[in-house]
PDB file of C-alpha atoms in Angstrom:
ATOM      1  CA  MET A   1      54.704 112.919  57.826  1.00 44.00           C
ATOM      2  CA  LYS A   2      53.404 113.159  61.345  1.00 47.00           C
ATOM      3  CA  ASN A   3      55.415 114.291  64.316  1.00 41.00           C
ATOM      4  CA  MET A   4      53.914 112.570  67.312  1.00 45.00           C
ATOM      5  CA  LYS A   5      55.750 112.144  70.594  1.00 44.00           C
ATOM      6  CA  PRO A   6      53.321 111.349  73.421  1.00 45.00           C
ATOM      7  CA  LYS A   7      54.798 111.455  76.888  1.00 41.00           C
ATOM      8  CA  VAL A   8      53.713 108.739  79.257  1.00 41.00           C
ATOM      9  CA  LEU A   9      54.854 107.939  82.773  1.00 34.00           C
ATOM     10  CA  MET A  10      55.036 104.157  83.029  1.00 36.00           C
ATOM     11  CA  PRO A  11      57.571 101.423  83.865  1.00 35.00           C
ATOM     12  CA  LEU A  12      60.199 100.514  81.327  1.00 30.00           C
ATOM     13  CA  LEU A  13      58.941  97.971  78.799  1.00 35.00           C
ATOM     14  CA  GLY A  14      61.692  95.649  77.630  1.00 36.00           C
ATOM     15  CA  LEU A  15      61.990  93.531  74.548  1.00 37.00           C
ATOM     16  CA  ALA A  16      59.798  90.893  76.151  1.00 42.00           C
ATOM     17  CA  ILE A  17      56.692  92.984  75.423  1.00 45.00           C
ATOM     18  CA  VAL A  18      56.788  91.813  71.835  1.00 41.00           C
ATOM     19  CA  PHE A  19      55.938  88.280  72.941  1.00 41.00           C
ATOM     20  CA  ALA A  20      53.096  89.328  75.237  1.00 41.00           C
ATOM     21  CA  ILE A  21      50.503  88.832  72.483  1.00 35.00           C
ATOM     22  CA  GLY A  22      46.897  88.312  73.381  1.00 36.00           C
ATOM     23  CA  SER A  23      46.358  88.616  77.126  1.00 37.00           C
ATOM     24  CA  CYS A  24      48.202  91.308  79.030  1.00 36.00           C
ATOM     25  CA  SER A  25      46.780  92.418  82.365  1.00 40.00           C
ATOM     26  CA  LYS A  26      44.503  95.382  81.812  1.00 39.00           C
ATOM     27  CA  GLU A  27      44.430  96.209  85.504  1.00 45.00           C
ATOM     28  CA  GLU A  28      48.220  96.215  85.844  1.00 38.00           C
ATOM     29  CA  LEU A  29      48.614  98.492  82.852  1.00 38.00           C
ATOM     30  CA  MET A  30      46.003 100.908  84.130  1.00 40.00           C
ATOM     31  CA  ASP A  31      47.618 100.976  87.587  1.00 37.00           C
ATOM     32  CA  SER A  32      51.092 101.609  86.184  1.00 34.00           C
ATOM     33  CA  ASP A  33      49.937 104.345  83.824  1.00 39.00           C
ATOM     34  CA  SER A  34      46.989 106.310  85.136  1.00 39.00           C
ATOM     35  CA  ARG A  35      47.637 109.107  82.656  1.00 41.00           C
ATOM     36  CA  TYR A  36      47.383 106.957  79.549  1.00 38.00           C
ATOM     37  CA  SER A  37      43.657 107.514  78.935  1.00 43.00           C
ATOM     38  CA  ASP A  38      44.000 111.260  79.408  1.00 45.00           C
ATOM     39  CA  ARG A  39      46.781 111.432  76.841  1.00 41.00           C
ATOM     40  CA  LEU A  40      44.738 109.489  74.303  1.00 41.00           C
ATOM     41  CA  GLU A  41      41.771 111.766  74.827  1.00 45.00           C
ATOM     42  CA  GLN A  42      43.935 114.800  74.283  1.00 40.00           C
ATOM     43  CA  GLU A  43      45.300 113.346  71.047  1.00 39.00           C
ATOM     44  CA  GLY A  44      41.788 112.755  69.747  1.00 38.00           C
ATOM     45  CA  SER A  45      42.571 109.539  68.878  1.00 38.00           C
ATOM     46  CA  HIS A  46      44.101  72.648  57.420  1.00 42.00           C
ATOM     47  CA  PHE A  47      42.219  72.769  54.161  1.00 39.00           C
ATOM     48  CA  GLN A  48      39.237  70.758  55.474  1.00 41.00           C
ATOM     49  CA  ASP A  49      38.391  73.652  57.722  1.00 47.00           C
ATOM     50  CA  ARG A  50      39.301  76.633  55.606  1.00 46.00           C
ATOM     51  CA  ALA A  51      37.376  79.797  56.331  1.00 49.00           C
ATOM     52  CA  PRO A  52      35.195  81.088  53.503  1.00 46.00           C
ATOM     53  CA  LEU A  53      36.682  83.926  51.498  1.00 44.00           C
ATOM     54  CA  ASN A  54      33.534  85.939  51.942  1.00 42.00           C
ATOM     55  CA  ASN A  55      30.896  86.125  54.655  1.00 42.00           C
ATOM     56  CA  SER A  56      27.700  87.914  55.569  1.00 34.00           C
ATOM     57  CA  TYR A  57      28.815  89.458  58.850  1.00 38.00           C
ATOM     58  CA  GLY A  58      29.994  92.782  57.468  1.00 38.00           C
ATOM     59  CA  GLN A  59      33.660  91.840  57.736  1.00 45.00           C
ATOM     60  CA  GLY A  60      34.328  90.386  54.287  1.00 46.00           C
ATOM     61  CA  PRO A  61      35.247  92.791  51.500  1.00 45.00           C
ATOM     62  CA  GLY A  62      33.140  90.903  48.966  1.00 55.00           C
ATOM     63  CA  ASN A  63      35.314  91.551  45.926  1.00 82.00           C
ATOM     64  CA  ALA A  64      37.469  89.411  43.677  1.00 89.00           C
ATOM     65  CA  GLY A  65      40.686  91.322  44.391  1.00 90.00           C
ATOM     66  CA  GLN A  66      40.535  90.757  48.150  1.00 93.00           C
ATOM     67  CA  ASN A  67      39.500  87.136  47.671  1.00 93.00           C
ATOM     68  CA  LYS A  68      42.506  86.601  45.423  1.00 95.00           C
ATOM     69  CA  LEU A  69      44.737  88.170  48.068  1.00 96.00           C
ATOM     70  CA  HIS A  70      43.352  85.788  50.696  1.00 97.00           C
ATOM     71  CA  ALA A  71      44.136  82.859  48.415  1.00 96.00           C
ATOM     72  CA  MET A  72      47.698  84.126  47.990  1.00 97.00           C
ATOM     73  CA  ILE A  73      48.125  84.447  51.768  1.00 98.00           C
ATOM     74  CA  ARG A  74      46.910  80.870  52.234  1.00 97.00           C
ATOM     75  CA  GLN A  75      49.331  79.659  49.598  1.00 97.00           C
ATOM     76  CA  ALA A  76      52.213  81.510  51.303  1.00 98.00           C
ATOM     77  CA  THR A  77      51.375  80.248  54.796  1.00 98.00           C
ATOM     78  CA  VAL A  78      50.145  76.664  54.254  1.00 97.00           C
ATOM     79  CA  LYS A  79      53.688  75.442  55.006  1.00 98.00           C
ATOM     80  CA  TYR A  80      53.258  76.766  58.548  1.00 98.00           C
ATOM     81  CA  GLN A  81      50.717  74.051  59.299  1.00 97.00           C
ATOM     82  CA  ASP A  82      53.938  72.312  60.273  1.00 97.00           C
ATOM     83  CA  PHE A  83      54.992  74.385  63.267  1.00 96.00           C
ATOM     84  CA  ALA A  84      58.605  73.235  62.890  1.00 97.00           C
ATOM     85  CA  VAL A  85      58.713  75.125  59.585  1.00 98.00           C
ATOM     86  CA  ALA A  86      57.410  78.258  61.319  1.00 98.00           C
ATOM     87  CA  GLU A  87      60.095  77.961  63.974  1.00 97.00           C
ATOM     88  CA  ALA A  88      62.765  77.579  61.306  1.00 98.00           C
ATOM     89  CA  ASP A  89      61.492  80.794  59.707  1.00 98.00           C
ATOM     90  CA  GLY A  90      61.839  82.777  62.923  1.00 97.00           C
ATOM     91  CA  TYR A  91      58.434  82.463  64.622  1.00 98.00           C
ATOM     92  CA  VAL A  92      58.591  82.093  68.420  1.00 96.00           C
ATOM     93  CA  LEU A  93      55.618  80.691  70.316  1.00 95.00           C
ATOM     94  CA  ASN A  94      54.049  82.526  73.229  1.00 92.00           C
ATOM     95  CA  PRO A  95      53.347  79.615  75.631  1.00 90.00           C
ATOM     96  CA  GLU A  96      49.890  80.851  76.599  1.00 91.00           C
ATOM     97  CA  CYS A  97      46.610  79.909  74.987  1.00 94.00           C
ATOM     98  CA  VAL A  98      44.317  82.924  74.664  1.00 95.00           C
ATOM     99  CA  PRO A  99      40.617  81.981  74.869  1.00 95.00           C
ATOM    100  CA  ASN A 100      38.867  82.190  71.491  1.00 97.00           C
ATOM    101  CA  MET A 101      42.205  82.934  69.839  1.00 97.00           C
ATOM    102  CA  GLY A 102      44.741  80.199  70.563  1.00 97.00           C
ATOM    103  CA  PHE A 103      48.529  80.273  70.675  1.00 96.00           C
ATOM    104  CA  HIS A 104      50.399  83.133  68.998  1.00 97.00           C
ATOM    105  CA  ALA A 105      53.786  82.689  67.332  1.00 97.00           C
ATOM    106  CA  VAL A 106      55.587  85.988  66.708  1.00 97.00           C
ATOM    107  CA  ASN A 107      58.280  86.776  64.163  1.00 97.00           C
ATOM    108  CA  MET A 108      60.287  89.558  65.806  1.00 94.00           C
ATOM    109  CA  GLY A 109      62.115  90.481  62.613  1.00 95.00           C
ATOM    110  CA  LEU A 110      58.819  91.131  60.846  1.00 97.00           C
ATOM    111  CA  VAL A 111      57.440  93.166  63.765  1.00 96.00           C
ATOM    112  CA  LEU A 112      60.480  95.434  63.580  1.00 94.00           C
ATOM    113  CA  ASP A 113      59.698  96.206  59.925  1.00 93.00           C
ATOM    114  CA  ILE A 114      56.626  98.437  59.894  1.00 94.00           C
ATOM    115  CA  GLU A 115      55.833  97.871  56.211  1.00 94.00           C
ATOM    116  CA  PRO A 116      53.075  95.199  56.090  1.00 95.00           C
ATOM    117  CA  ASP A 117      53.635  92.345  53.660  1.00 97.00           C
ATOM    118  CA  PRO A 118      50.453  90.286  53.174  1.00 97.00           C
ATOM    119  CA  LEU A 119      52.509  87.175  52.438  1.00 98.00           C
ATOM    120  CA  LYS A 120      54.645  87.559  55.568  1.00 98.00           C
ATOM    121  CA  PRO A 121      52.353  87.965  58.604  1.00 98.00           C
ATOM    122  CA  GLU A 122      54.073  89.040  61.800  1.00 98.00           C
ATOM    123  CA  VAL A 123      52.064  86.526  63.841  1.00 98.00           C
ATOM    124  CA  LEU A 124      50.742  83.016  63.225  1.00 98.00           C
ATOM    125  CA  VAL A 125      47.785  81.827  65.318  1.00 98.00           C
ATOM    126  CA  TYR A 126      47.514  78.146  66.271  1.00 98.00           C
ATOM    127  CA  GLU A 127      44.942  75.955  67.997  1.00 97.00           C
ATOM    128  CA  ALA A 128      46.005  72.993  70.154  1.00 95.00           C
ATOM    129  CA  MET A 129      44.617  69.685  68.894  1.00 93.00           C
ATOM    130  CA  PRO A 130      43.653  66.579  70.944  1.00 92.00           C
ATOM    131  CA  ASN A 131      46.884  64.849  69.847  1.00 88.00           C
ATOM    132  CA  GLY A 132      48.975  67.659  71.325  1.00 86.00           C
ATOM    133  CA  GLU A 133      49.897  69.163  67.972  1.00 91.00           C
ATOM    134  CA  LEU A 134      49.288  72.705  66.772  1.00 96.00           C
ATOM    135  CA  LYS A 135      47.029  73.568  63.860  1.00 97.00           C
ATOM    136  CA  LEU A 136      47.344  76.889  62.041  1.00 98.00           C
ATOM    137  CA  VAL A 137      43.989  78.678  62.195  1.00 98.00           C
ATOM    138  CA  ALA A 138      44.732  82.332  61.382  1.00 98.00           C
ATOM    139  CA  VAL A 139      47.342  84.910  60.504  1.00 98.00           C
ATOM    140  CA  GLU A 140      47.773  88.215  62.294  1.00 98.00           C
ATOM    141  CA  TYR A 141      49.468  91.411  61.176  1.00 98.00           C
ATOM    142  CA  LEU A 142      50.995  93.581  63.908  1.00 98.00           C
ATOM    143  CA  ILE A 143      52.589  97.020  63.547  1.00 97.00           C
ATOM    144  CA  PRO A 144      53.882  99.312  66.346  1.00 98.00           C
ATOM    145  CA  ALA A 145      52.013 102.622  66.154  1.00 98.00           C
ATOM    146  CA  HIS A 146      54.098 105.086  68.175  1.00 97.00           C
ATOM    147  CA  ASN A 147      56.581 105.173  71.038  1.00 97.00           C
ATOM    148  CA  LEU A 148      55.999 105.869  74.716  1.00 96.00           C
ATOM    149  CA  TYR A 149      58.186 108.134  76.855  1.00 95.00           C
ATOM    150  CA  ASP A 150      59.026 108.431  80.530  1.00 93.00           C
ATOM    151  CA  GLU A 151      59.076 111.644  82.548  1.00 92.00           C
ATOM    152  CA  PHE A 152      62.627 112.298  81.374  1.00 93.00           C
ATOM    153  CA  ASP A 153      61.620 112.093  77.710  1.00 93.00           C
ATOM    154  CA  ASN A 154      63.363 108.754  77.243  1.00 95.00           C
ATOM    155  CA  PRO A 155      61.742 106.342  74.767  1.00 95.00           C
ATOM    156  CA  LEU A 156      60.445 103.179  76.389  1.00 95.00           C
ATOM    157  CA  LEU A 157      59.878 100.928  73.394  1.00 95.00           C
ATOM    158  CA  PRO A 158      62.695  99.164  71.524  1.00 92.00           C
ATOM    159  CA  PHE A 159      61.206  99.285  68.031  1.00 95.00           C
ATOM    160  CA  PRO A 160      63.335 101.092  65.403  1.00 95.00           C
ATOM    161  CA  ALA A 161      60.305 102.442  63.509  1.00 96.00           C
ATOM    162  CA  PHE A 162      56.677 103.348  64.146  1.00 98.00           C
ATOM    163  CA  TRP A 163      53.782 103.628  61.725  1.00 98.00           C
ATOM    164  CA  ASP A 164      52.369 106.942  62.970  1.00 98.00           C
ATOM    165  CA  TYR A 165      55.654 108.761  62.438  1.00 97.00           C
ATOM    166  CA  VAL A 166      55.575 107.945  58.733  1.00 97.00           C
ATOM    167  CA  TYR A 167      51.925 107.658  57.692  1.00 97.00           C
ATOM    168  CA  ASP A 168      48.721 109.579  58.372  1.00 96.00           C
ATOM    169  CA  ASP A 169      46.323 106.701  57.669  1.00 96.00           C
ATOM    170  CA  PRO A 170      46.078 103.265  59.318  1.00 97.00           C
ATOM    171  CA  PRO A 171      47.858 100.328  57.643  1.00 97.00           C
ATOM    172  CA  MET A 172      45.854  98.048  55.364  1.00 97.00           C
ATOM    173  CA  ILE A 173      45.974  94.551  53.903  1.00 96.00           C
ATOM    174  CA  GLY A 174      44.384  94.926  50.501  1.00 95.00           C
ATOM    175  CA  ASN A 175      41.346  97.091  51.147  1.00 94.00           C
ATOM    176  CA  LYS A 176      40.919  96.114  54.818  1.00 96.00           C
ATOM    177  CA  GLU A 177      42.102  98.558  57.488  1.00 97.00           C
ATOM    178  CA  PHE A 178      43.913  97.269  60.562  1.00 98.00           C
ATOM    179  CA  ASP A 179      42.162  97.480  63.931  1.00 97.00           C
ATOM    180  CA  ASP A 180      43.353 100.464  65.951  1.00 97.00           C
ATOM    181  CA  HIS A 181      44.858  99.258  69.244  1.00 97.00           C
ATOM    182  CA  ARG A 182      46.778 102.396  70.131  1.00 96.00           C
ATOM    183  CA  ASP A 183      44.657 102.467  73.268  1.00 95.00           C
ATOM    184  CA  PHE A 184      45.962  99.014  74.171  1.00 93.00           C
ATOM    185  CA  VAL A 185      44.687  99.263  77.745  1.00 91.00           C
ATOM    186  CA  THR A 186      41.106  99.227  76.495  1.00 90.00           C
ATOM    187  CA  MET A 187      41.519  97.316  73.242  1.00 92.00           C
ATOM    188  CA  GLY A 188      43.884  94.579  74.447  1.00 89.00           C
ATOM    189  CA  GLY A 189      46.711  92.810  72.702  1.00 90.00           C
ATOM    190  CA  PRO A 190      50.409  93.364  73.335  1.00 92.00           C
ATOM    191  CA  PRO A 191      51.006  96.182  75.835  1.00 92.00           C
ATOM    192  CA  PHE A 192      52.158  98.931  73.504  1.00 95.00           C
ATOM    193  CA  PRO A 193      50.351 101.183  71.006  1.00 97.00           C
ATOM    194  CA  HIS A 194      49.840  99.157  67.837  1.00 97.00           C
ATOM    195  CA  TYR A 195      47.675  98.239  64.871  1.00 98.00           C
ATOM    196  CA  GLN A 196      46.610  94.623  64.361  1.00 98.00           C
ATOM    197  CA  LEU A 197      44.565  92.594  61.912  1.00 98.00           C
ATOM    198  CA  HIS A 198      43.504  88.942  62.198  1.00 98.00           C
ATOM    199  CA  ILE A 199      42.447  86.973  59.137  1.00 98.00           C
ATOM    200  CA  TRP A 200      40.841  83.593  59.888  1.00 98.00           C
ATOM    201  CA  LEU A 201      41.902  81.814  56.713  1.00 97.00           C
ATOM    202  CA  TRP A 202      42.282  78.336  58.190  1.00 96.00           C
ATOM    203  CA  LYS A 203      39.298  78.089  60.548  1.00 97.00           C
ATOM    204  CA  SER A 204      35.863  79.525  59.925  1.00 96.00           C
ATOM    205  CA  ASN A 205      34.896  82.418  62.203  1.00 97.00           C
ATOM    206  CA  PRO A 206      31.109  82.918  62.501  1.00 97.00           C
ATOM    207  CA  ASP A 207      31.683  86.462  63.758  1.00 97.00           C
ATOM    208  CA  GLY A 208      33.642  87.477  60.647  1.00 96.00           C
ATOM    209  CA  ILE A 209      36.895  86.627  58.938  1.00 96.00           C
ATOM    210  CA  TYR A 210      38.610  89.776  60.313  1.00 97.00           C
ATOM    211  CA  LYS A 211      37.372  89.622  63.902  1.00 97.00           C
ATOM    212  CA  ALA A 212      40.074  89.308  66.564  1.00 96.00           C
ATOM    213  CA  HIS A 213      38.310  86.530  68.487  1.00 97.00           C
ATOM    214  CA  ASN A 214      36.851  83.319  67.108  1.00 98.00           C
ATOM    215  CA  PRO A 215      34.251  81.417  69.182  1.00 97.00           C
ATOM    216  CA  ASN A 216      35.147  78.239  67.255  1.00 97.00           C
ATOM    217  CA  VAL A 217      38.676  78.215  68.716  1.00 97.00           C
ATOM    218  CA  SER A 218      39.180  76.411  72.013  1.00 95.00           C
ATOM    219  CA  CYS A 219      41.968  76.104  74.576  1.00 95.00           C
ATOM    220  CA  GLU A 220      40.578  72.734  75.726  1.00 94.00           C
ATOM    221  CA  TYR A 221      43.658  70.808  74.625  1.00 92.00           C
ATOM    222  CA  ALA A 222      46.240  73.497  75.351  1.00 92.00           C
ATOM    223  CA  HIS A 223      47.535  71.629  78.389  1.00 82.00           C
ATOM    224  CA  PHE A 224      48.483  68.631  76.240  1.00 68.00           C
ATOM    225  CA  PHE A 225      50.647  70.878  74.103  1.00 63.00           C
ATOM    226  CA  GLU A 226      52.091  72.749  77.060  1.00 59.00           C
ATOM    227  CA  HIS A 227      52.969  69.493  78.843  1.00 46.00           C
ATOM    228  CA  SER A 228      54.755  68.269  75.746  1.00 46.00           C
ATOM    229  CA  GLU A 229      57.132  71.248  75.700  1.00 44.00           C
TER     230      GLU A 229
END
């Protein structure tokens, strides 16, 4: 077990940070926490458009076990092509379309549980369609890495558990490691230290099935969806 307790001087981050998936302001974060980089350095730290199970971009695992896992994830999440079903299961939409990603719907209850379940992704990723509906294009796994602290040693993040306090190695889905976004200022994503992993199971990604961004995903019709809310 690791005992990490980085101290960071930055404004209080409330519960709303959990919904800030995709596009937080890098400049604002850097301005509010000029010591963040120094601390890190010191630490040393639907079916018609399914994505292929394997690819040639160095992102696919290329083995039957991982392919089977992908098929199981698709089977568990196909119901979320109907966004009303996702809402009923606790997913809340962030009303901002992130370029080359889409809209993110976050399940807070799953984020609070740091144990990754391949069949219960913390985040569902949707693309807005010309008819104003949402189409599921990917799943995303999201795990808080460690807490942040103010100058009085008070914890700033509301999560009850953090991965780095329990495990030495990064989380994995099957044999694929999560992307390390503990340096969230540089790496992007929600503005707290975390691990994340996208799997583009419902829309082909030419850059790789595990890449965070997908050039095939557009925000062109996002305004139709936003106007309908």
